[in-house]
mmCIF file of N, CA, C and O in Angstrom:
data_model
loop_
_atom_site.group_PDB
_atom_site.id
_atom_site.type_symbol
_atom_site.label_atom_id
_atom_site.label_comp_id
_atom_site.label_asym_id
_atom_site.label_seq_id
_atom_site.Cartn_x
_atom_site.Cartn_y
_atom_site.Cartn_z
ATOM 1 N N MET S 1 88.200 98.662 126.269
ATOM 2 C CA MET S 1 87.981 99.933 125.613
ATOM 3 C C MET S 1 89.299 100.397 124.988
ATOM 4 O O MET S 1 90.303 100.523 125.656
ATOM 5 N N SER S 2 89.291 100.612 123.702
ATOM 6 C CA SER S 2 90.513 101.053 123.031
ATOM 7 C C SER S 2 90.429 102.537 122.707
ATOM 8 O O SER S 2 89.372 103.050 122.364
ATOM 9 N N LEU S 3 91.564 103.173 122.841
ATOM 10 C CA LEU S 3 91.645 104.590 122.505
ATOM 11 C C LEU S 3 92.163 104.731 121.085
ATOM 12 O O LEU S 3 93.092 104.032 120.685
ATOM 13 N N LYS S 4 91.570 105.616 120.336
ATOM 14 C CA LYS S 4 92.015 105.849 118.963
ATOM 15 C C LYS S 4 92.893 107.092 118.932
ATOM 16 O O LYS S 4 92.606 108.080 119.593
ATOM 17 N N ARG S 5 93.944 107.025 118.154
ATOM 18 C CA ARG S 5 94.805 108.184 117.970
ATOM 19 C C ARG S 5 94.106 109.186 117.070
ATOM 20 O O ARG S 5 93.482 108.813 116.081
ATOM 21 N N ARG S 6 94.244 110.419 117.430
ATOM 22 C CA ARG S 6 93.686 111.457 116.571
ATOM 23 C C ARG S 6 94.696 111.769 115.471
ATOM 24 O O ARG S 6 95.897 111.741 115.703
ATOM 25 N N THR S 7 94.198 112.050 114.312
ATOM 26 C CA THR S 7 95.066 112.487 113.222
ATOM 27 C C THR S 7 94.691 113.913 112.874
ATOM 28 O O THR S 7 93.529 114.302 112.948
ATOM 29 N N PHE S 8 95.692 114.674 112.501
ATOM 30 C CA PHE S 8 95.489 116.088 112.217
ATOM 31 C C PHE S 8 95.914 116.382 110.786
ATOM 32 O O PHE S 8 96.929 115.875 110.316
ATOM 33 N N THR S 9 95.149 117.218 110.122
ATOM 34 C CA THR S 9 95.480 117.582 108.751
ATOM 35 C C THR S 9 96.663 118.533 108.752
ATOM 36 O O THR S 9 96.965 119.185 109.755
ATOM 37 N N SER S 10 97.310 118.616 107.614
ATOM 38 C CA SER S 10 98.444 119.537 107.504
ATOM 39 C C SER S 10 97.972 120.980 107.665
ATOM 40 O O SER S 10 98.684 121.808 108.232
ATOM 41 N N ALA S 11 96.756 121.277 107.219
ATOM 42 C CA ALA S 11 96.222 122.641 107.358
ATOM 43 C C ALA S 11 96.024 122.990 108.835
ATOM 44 O O ALA S 11 96.315 124.120 109.255
ATOM 45 N N PHE S 12 95.556 122.026 109.632
ATOM 46 C CA PHE S 12 95.360 122.267 111.062
ATOM 47 C C PHE S 12 96.697 122.517 111.752
ATOM 48 O O PHE S 12 96.843 123.447 112.545
ATOM 49 N N LYS S 13 97.695 121.684 111.447
ATOM 50 C CA LYS S 13 99.011 121.846 112.059
ATOM 51 C C LYS S 13 99.593 123.209 111.719
ATOM 52 O O LYS S 13 100.129 123.906 112.586
ATOM 53 N N LEU S 14 99.469 123.588 110.465
ATOM 54 C CA LEU S 14 99.994 124.877 110.018
ATOM 55 C C LEU S 14 99.268 126.022 110.709
ATOM 56 O O LEU S 14 99.891 127.007 111.120
ATOM 57 N N ARG S 15 97.962 125.889 110.885
ATOM 58 C CA ARG S 15 97.190 126.931 111.556
ATOM 59 C C ARG S 15 97.632 127.097 113.004
ATOM 60 O O ARG S 15 97.804 128.224 113.486
ATOM 61 N N VAL S 16 97.858 126.000 113.707
ATOM 62 C CA VAL S 16 98.286 126.065 115.099
ATOM 63 C C VAL S 16 99.659 126.720 115.201
ATOM 64 O O VAL S 16 99.886 127.603 116.042
ATOM 65 N N VAL S 17 100.578 126.329 114.332
ATOM 66 C CA VAL S 17 101.925 126.912 114.357
ATOM 67 C C VAL S 17 101.862 128.407 114.055
ATOM 68 O O VAL S 17 102.533 129.214 114.713
ATOM 69 N N ARG S 18 101.042 128.794 113.106
ATOM 70 C CA ARG S 18 100.935 130.217 112.764
ATOM 71 C C ARG S 18 100.259 131.022 113.869
ATOM 72 O O ARG S 18 100.568 132.203 114.050
ATOM 73 N N GLU S 19 99.354 130.409 114.619
ATOM 74 C CA GLU S 19 98.760 131.093 115.771
ATOM 75 C C GLU S 19 99.845 131.432 116.790
ATOM 76 O O GLU S 19 99.850 132.516 117.368
ATOM 77 N N ILE S 20 100.759 130.507 117.002
ATOM 78 C CA ILE S 20 101.841 130.729 117.949
ATOM 79 C C ILE S 20 102.784 131.812 117.422
ATOM 80 O O ILE S 20 103.237 132.665 118.182
ATOM 81 N N GLU S 21 103.061 131.791 116.137
ATOM 82 C CA GLU S 21 103.904 132.833 115.550
ATOM 83 C C GLU S 21 103.264 134.214 115.677
ATOM 84 O O GLU S 21 103.953 135.217 115.770
ATOM 85 N N ALA S 22 101.945 134.243 115.682
ATOM 86 C CA ALA S 22 101.230 135.516 115.764
ATOM 87 C C ALA S 22 101.187 136.062 117.191
ATOM 88 O O ALA S 22 100.693 137.165 117.412
ATOM 89 N N GLY S 23 101.685 135.272 118.162
ATOM 90 C CA GLY S 23 101.756 135.793 119.510
ATOM 91 C C GLY S 23 101.089 134.967 120.580
ATOM 92 O O GLY S 23 101.229 135.251 121.767
ATOM 93 N N LYS S 24 100.368 133.944 120.202
ATOM 94 C CA LYS S 24 99.718 133.076 121.190
ATOM 95 C C LYS S 24 100.791 132.193 121.821
ATOM 96 O O LYS S 24 101.705 131.742 121.140
ATOM 97 N N THR S 25 100.698 131.928 123.108
ATOM 98 C CA THR S 25 101.676 131.056 123.755
ATOM 99 C C THR S 25 101.377 129.601 123.402
ATOM 100 O O THR S 25 100.219 129.239 123.158
ATOM 101 N N PRO S 26 102.411 128.764 123.372
ATOM 102 C CA PRO S 26 102.183 127.345 123.077
ATOM 103 C C PRO S 26 101.232 126.683 124.078
ATOM 104 O O PRO S 26 100.415 125.851 123.690
ATOM 105 N N ALA S 27 101.329 127.064 125.340
ATOM 106 C CA ALA S 27 100.440 126.487 126.354
ATOM 107 C C ALA S 27 98.992 126.863 126.077
ATOM 108 O O ALA S 27 98.081 126.039 126.216
ATOM 109 N N GLN S 28 98.780 128.104 125.679
ATOM 110 C CA GLN S 28 97.428 128.570 125.382
ATOM 111 C C GLN S 28 96.860 127.828 124.171
ATOM 112 O O GLN S 28 95.708 127.379 124.185
ATOM 113 N N ALA S 29 97.669 127.664 123.127
ATOM 114 C CA ALA S 29 97.227 126.937 121.931
ATOM 115 C C ALA S 29 96.938 125.477 122.270
ATOM 116 O O ALA S 29 95.975 124.898 121.768
ATOM 117 N N ALA S 30 97.770 124.886 123.133
ATOM 118 C CA ALA S 30 97.563 123.493 123.525
ATOM 119 C C ALA S 30 96.232 123.327 124.256
ATOM 120 O O ALA S 30 95.499 122.367 124.000
ATOM 121 N N ARG S 31 95.923 124.254 125.151
ATOM 122 C CA ARG S 31 94.644 124.172 125.865
ATOM 123 C C ARG S 31 93.472 124.357 124.923
ATOM 124 O O ARG S 31 92.487 123.619 124.981
ATOM 125 N N GLU S 32 93.541 125.345 124.053
ATOM 126 C CA GLU S 32 92.429 125.634 123.137
ATOM 127 C C GLU S 32 92.122 124.465 122.202
ATOM 128 O O GLU S 32 90.969 124.177 121.907
ATOM 129 N N HIS S 33 93.184 123.820 121.715
ATOM 130 C CA HIS S 33 92.999 122.744 120.727
ATOM 131 C C HIS S 33 93.066 121.355 121.355
ATOM 132 O O HIS S 33 93.023 120.354 120.634
ATOM 133 N N GLU S 34 93.194 121.300 122.683
ATOM 134 C CA GLU S 34 93.283 120.041 123.422
ATOM 135 C C GLU S 34 94.410 119.160 122.884
ATOM 136 O O GLU S 34 94.224 117.991 122.536
ATOM 137 N N LEU S 35 95.601 119.740 122.832
ATOM 138 C CA LEU S 35 96.796 119.058 122.352
ATOM 139 C C LEU S 35 97.844 119.048 123.463
ATOM 140 O O LEU S 35 97.824 119.900 124.345
ATOM 141 N N HIS S 36 98.760 118.114 123.372
ATOM 142 C CA HIS S 36 99.875 118.096 124.307
ATOM 143 C C HIS S 36 100.890 119.142 123.847
ATOM 144 O O HIS S 36 101.172 119.253 122.649
ATOM 145 N N PRO S 37 101.461 119.898 124.768
ATOM 146 C CA PRO S 37 102.436 120.928 124.376
ATOM 147 C C PRO S 37 103.640 120.371 123.613
ATOM 148 O O PRO S 37 104.182 121.047 122.740
ATOM 149 N N ASN S 38 104.057 119.137 123.926
ATOM 150 C CA ASN S 38 105.187 118.547 123.196
ATOM 151 C C ASN S 38 104.853 118.317 121.721
ATOM 152 O O ASN S 38 105.721 118.420 120.860
ATOM 153 N N LEU S 39 103.601 118.003 121.440
ATOM 154 C CA LEU S 39 103.180 117.809 120.060
ATOM 155 C C LEU S 39 103.316 119.122 119.287
ATOM 156 O O LEU S 39 103.846 119.149 118.175
ATOM 157 N N ILE S 40 102.888 120.185 119.893
ATOM 158 C CA ILE S 40 103.010 121.500 119.251
ATOM 159 C C ILE S 40 104.475 121.865 119.076
ATOM 160 O O ILE S 40 104.873 122.404 118.038
ATOM 161 N N SER S 41 105.287 121.536 120.064
ATOM 162 C CA SER S 41 106.719 121.808 119.963
ATOM 163 C C SER S 41 107.334 121.062 118.780
ATOM 164 O O SER S 41 108.148 121.619 118.032
ATOM 165 N N ASN S 42 106.932 119.807 118.598
ATOM 166 C CA ASN S 42 107.430 119.034 117.454
ATOM 167 C C ASN S 42 107.000 119.658 116.132
ATOM 168 O O ASN S 42 107.779 119.719 115.182
ATOM 169 N N TRP S 43 105.753 120.089 116.061
ATOM 170 C CA TRP S 43 105.262 120.738 114.841
ATOM 171 C C TRP S 43 106.046 122.007 114.543
ATOM 172 O O TRP S 43 106.398 122.272 113.399
ATOM 173 N N ARG S 44 106.324 122.787 115.581
ATOM 174 C CA ARG S 44 107.080 124.029 115.380
ATOM 175 C C ARG S 44 108.490 123.736 114.893
ATOM 176 O O ARG S 44 109.029 124.434 114.030
ATOM 177 N N LYS S 45 109.102 122.680 115.423
ATOM 178 C CA LYS S 45 110.453 122.297 115.024
ATOM 179 C C LYS S 45 110.475 121.896 113.550
ATOM 180 O O LYS S 45 111.334 122.327 112.782
ATOM 181 N N ARG S 46 109.489 121.060 113.151
ATOM 182 C CA ARG S 46 109.409 120.638 111.753
ATOM 183 C C ARG S 46 109.145 121.828 110.841
ATOM 184 O O ARG S 46 109.699 121.910 109.736
ATOM 185 N N TYR S 47 108.297 122.748 111.285
ATOM 186 C CA TYR S 47 107.990 123.928 110.487
ATOM 187 C C TYR S 47 109.244 124.796 110.327
ATOM 188 O O TYR S 47 109.494 125.339 109.260
ATOM 189 N N GLY S 48 110.032 124.900 111.386
ATOM 190 C CA GLY S 48 111.269 125.675 111.325
ATOM 191 C C GLY S 48 112.282 125.078 110.367
ATOM 192 O O GLY S 48 113.044 125.792 109.727
ATOM 193 N N GLN S 49 112.292 123.758 110.235
ATOM 194 C CA GLN S 49 113.245 123.093 109.359
ATOM 195 C C GLN S 49 112.812 123.096 107.896
ATOM 196 O O GLN S 49 113.634 123.291 107.006
ATOM 197 N N CYS S 50 111.529 122.883 107.651
ATOM 198 C CA CYS S 50 111.061 122.689 106.270
ATOM 199 C C CYS S 50 110.069 123.729 105.788
ATOM 200 O O CYS S 50 109.638 123.674 104.645
ATOM 201 N N GLY S 51 109.645 124.621 106.645
ATOM 202 C CA GLY S 51 108.666 125.622 106.242
ATOM 203 C C GLY S 51 107.286 125.015 106.074
ATOM 204 O O GLY S 51 106.939 124.034 106.731
ATOM 205 N N ALA S 52 106.499 125.572 105.182
ATOM 206 C CA ALA S 52 105.116 125.132 104.996
ATOM 207 C C ALA S 52 105.026 123.709 104.451
ATOM 208 O O ALA S 52 104.002 123.056 104.584
ATOM 209 N N ASP S 53 106.108 123.189 103.847
ATOM 210 C CA ASP S 53 106.104 121.834 103.313
ATOM 211 C C ASP S 53 106.299 120.775 104.400
ATOM 212 O O ASP S 53 106.233 119.582 104.114
ATOM 213 N N ALA S 54 106.514 121.199 105.633
ATOM 214 C CA ALA S 54 106.805 120.264 106.721
ATOM 215 C C ALA S 54 105.666 119.300 106.986
ATOM 216 O O ALA S 54 105.893 118.190 107.447
ATOM 217 N N PHE S 55 104.449 119.681 106.681
ATOM 218 C CA PHE S 55 103.296 118.854 107.029
ATOM 219 C C PHE S 55 102.669 118.167 105.829
ATOM 220 O O PHE S 55 101.575 117.625 105.924
ATOM 221 N N GLU S 56 103.346 118.175 104.708
ATOM 222 C CA GLU S 56 102.830 117.484 103.527
ATOM 223 C C GLU S 56 102.924 115.983 103.739
ATOM 224 O O GLU S 56 103.729 115.494 104.516
ATOM 225 N N ALA S 57 102.117 115.245 103.014
ATOM 226 C CA ALA S 57 102.028 113.792 103.201
ATOM 227 C C ALA S 57 103.338 113.090 102.861
ATOM 228 O O ALA S 57 103.716 112.132 103.516
ATOM 229 N N THR S 58 104.040 113.543 101.826
ATOM 230 C CA THR S 58 105.288 112.904 101.453
ATOM 231 C C THR S 58 106.445 113.843 101.768
ATOM 232 O O THR S 58 106.380 115.034 101.481
ATOM 233 N N PRO S 59 107.491 113.326 102.358
ATOM 234 C CA PRO S 59 108.660 114.153 102.627
ATOM 235 C C PRO S 59 109.276 114.652 101.321
ATOM 236 O O PRO S 59 109.098 114.024 100.273
ATOM 237 N N PRO S 60 110.010 115.747 101.348
ATOM 238 C CA PRO S 60 110.564 116.320 100.116
ATOM 239 C C PRO S 60 111.459 115.368 99.328
ATOM 240 O O PRO S 60 111.474 115.401 98.115
ATOM 241 N N ASN S 61 112.202 114.493 99.980
ATOM 242 C CA ASN S 61 113.124 113.595 99.278
ATOM 243 C C ASN S 61 112.469 112.282 98.884
ATOM 244 O O ASN S 61 113.116 111.426 98.282
ATOM 245 N N ALA S 62 111.215 112.089 99.199
ATOM 246 C CA ALA S 62 110.553 110.805 98.961
ATOM 247 C C ALA S 62 110.454 110.486 97.475
ATOM 248 O O ALA S 62 110.653 109.337 97.073
ATOM 249 N N GLU S 63 110.144 111.465 96.654
ATOM 250 C CA GLU S 63 110.007 111.214 95.218
ATOM 251 C C GLU S 63 111.337 110.810 94.601
ATOM 252 O O GLU S 63 111.400 109.891 93.780
ATOM 253 N N ARG S 64 112.403 111.484 95.006
ATOM 254 C CA ARG S 64 113.728 111.153 94.480
ATOM 255 C C ARG S 64 114.126 109.746 94.921
ATOM 256 O O ARG S 64 114.640 108.960 94.136
ATOM 257 N N ARG S 65 113.862 109.420 96.171
ATOM 258 C CA ARG S 65 114.191 108.093 96.701
ATOM 259 C C ARG S 65 113.381 107.015 95.976
ATOM 260 O O ARG S 65 113.905 105.952 95.650
ATOM 261 N N GLN S 66 112.113 107.287 95.698
ATOM 262 C CA GLN S 66 111.278 106.319 94.996
ATOM 263 C C GLN S 66 111.814 106.067 93.586
ATOM 264 O O GLN S 66 111.886 104.919 93.141
ATOM 265 N N ALA S 67 112.213 107.121 92.885
ATOM 266 C CA ALA S 67 112.761 106.964 91.542
ATOM 267 C C ALA S 67 114.050 106.143 91.576
ATOM 268 O O ALA S 67 114.280 105.279 90.723
ATOM 269 N N GLU S 68 114.863 106.394 92.578
ATOM 270 C CA GLU S 68 116.116 105.652 92.736
ATOM 271 C C GLU S 68 115.836 104.161 92.966
ATOM 272 O O GLU S 68 116.483 103.296 92.362
ATOM 273 N N LEU S 69 114.863 103.859 93.797
ATOM 274 C CA LEU S 69 114.516 102.465 94.071
ATOM 275 C C LEU S 69 113.912 101.788 92.844
ATOM 276 O O LEU S 69 114.168 100.607 92.596
ATOM 277 N N GLU S 70 113.123 102.519 92.071
ATOM 278 C CA GLU S 70 112.547 101.950 90.848
ATOM 279 C C GLU S 70 113.634 101.618 89.838
ATOM 280 O O GLU S 70 113.567 100.589 89.156
ATOM 281 N N ARG S 71 114.657 102.468 89.718
ATOM 282 C CA ARG S 71 115.779 102.176 88.822
ATOM 283 C C ARG S 71 116.507 100.913 89.279
ATOM 284 O O ARG S 71 116.870 100.058 88.477
ATOM 285 N N LEU S 72 116.713 100.795 90.591
ATOM 286 C CA LEU S 72 117.383 99.624 91.142
ATOM 287 C C LEU S 72 116.581 98.350 90.865
ATOM 288 O O LEU S 72 117.147 97.320 90.491
ATOM 289 N N ILE S 73 115.282 98.426 91.012
ATOM 290 C CA ILE S 73 114.421 97.269 90.723
ATOM 291 C C ILE S 73 114.551 96.876 89.260
ATOM 292 O O ILE S 73 114.636 95.692 88.922
ATOM 293 N N GLY S 74 114.579 97.858 88.372
ATOM 294 C CA GLY S 74 114.743 97.573 86.946
ATOM 295 C C GLY S 74 116.059 96.887 86.657
ATOM 296 O O GLY S 74 116.112 95.909 85.898
ATOM 297 N N GLN S 75 117.135 97.376 87.273
ATOM 298 C CA GLN S 75 118.448 96.762 87.059
ATOM 299 C C GLN S 75 118.470 95.319 87.577
ATOM 300 O O GLN S 75 118.988 94.420 86.910
ATOM 301 N N LEU S 76 117.899 95.116 88.746
ATOM 302 C CA LEU S 76 117.880 93.762 89.315
ATOM 303 C C LEU S 76 117.017 92.817 88.495
ATOM 304 O O LEU S 76 117.339 91.633 88.363
ATOM 305 N N THR S 77 115.944 93.323 87.921
ATOM 306 C CA THR S 77 115.083 92.492 87.072
ATOM 307 C C THR S 77 115.845 92.036 85.832
ATOM 308 O O THR S 77 115.768 90.865 85.439
ATOM 309 N N ILE S 78 116.597 92.941 85.239
ATOM 310 C CA ILE S 78 117.397 92.600 84.060
ATOM 311 C C ILE S 78 118.469 91.570 84.423
ATOM 312 O O ILE S 78 118.678 90.588 83.706
ATOM 313 N N GLU S 79 119.130 91.774 85.558
ATOM 314 C CA GLU S 79 120.156 90.825 85.989
ATOM 315 C C GLU S 79 119.552 89.453 86.267
ATOM 316 O O GLU S 79 120.140 88.431 85.907
ATOM 317 N N ASN S 80 118.414 89.421 86.901
ATOM 318 C CA ASN S 80 117.758 88.141 87.194
ATOM 319 C C ASN S 80 117.383 87.413 85.910
ATOM 320 O O ASN S 80 117.544 86.198 85.796
ATOM 321 N N ALA S 81 116.870 88.153 84.931
ATOM 322 C CA ALA S 81 116.494 87.545 83.655
ATOM 323 C C ALA S 81 117.740 86.976 82.956
ATOM 324 O O ALA S 81 117.709 85.883 82.397
ATOM 325 N N PHE S 82 118.853 87.717 83.018
ATOM 326 C CA PHE S 82 120.079 87.289 82.398
ATOM 327 C C PHE S 82 120.608 86.004 83.077
ATOM 328 O O PHE S 82 120.978 85.044 82.416
ATOM 329 N N LEU S 83 120.604 86.003 84.399
ATOM 330 C CA LEU S 83 121.113 84.857 85.138
ATOM 331 C C LEU S 83 120.201 83.638 85.003
ATOM 332 O O LEU S 83 120.670 82.495 85.080
ATOM 333 N N ALA S 84 118.919 83.853 84.808
ATOM 334 C CA ALA S 84 117.984 82.743 84.668
ATOM 335 C C ALA S 84 118.202 82.017 83.346
ATOM 336 O O ALA S 84 117.927 80.823 83.242
ATOM 337 N N ARG S 85 118.706 82.732 82.322
ATOM 338 C CA ARG S 85 118.952 82.126 81.011
ATOM 339 C C ARG S 85 120.199 81.249 81.016
ATOM 340 O O ARG S 85 120.372 80.427 80.150
ATOM 341 N N ARG S 86 121.093 81.442 81.947
ATOM 342 C CA ARG S 86 122.363 80.693 81.965
ATOM 343 C C ARG S 86 122.172 79.277 82.322
ATOM 344 O O ARG S 86 121.565 78.610 82.850
#
């Protein structure tokens, strides 16, 4: 018998964090939503660092990093083509 990990939407994570900000204790939120308190603690930490963008699918620097890697791939492709002609 295999156990499947549950996945949570960014809206759900944000709702749980905002419930705690509104005055609910983390233990109470964990019981209500059947979550481990450490998971909620991690969500709160991420929310404190990045705000509402903390739970988006792509990290804030991901687009910049992807563009940087694409430029590098282009440069390496040109170099490979040049070296292949020699």
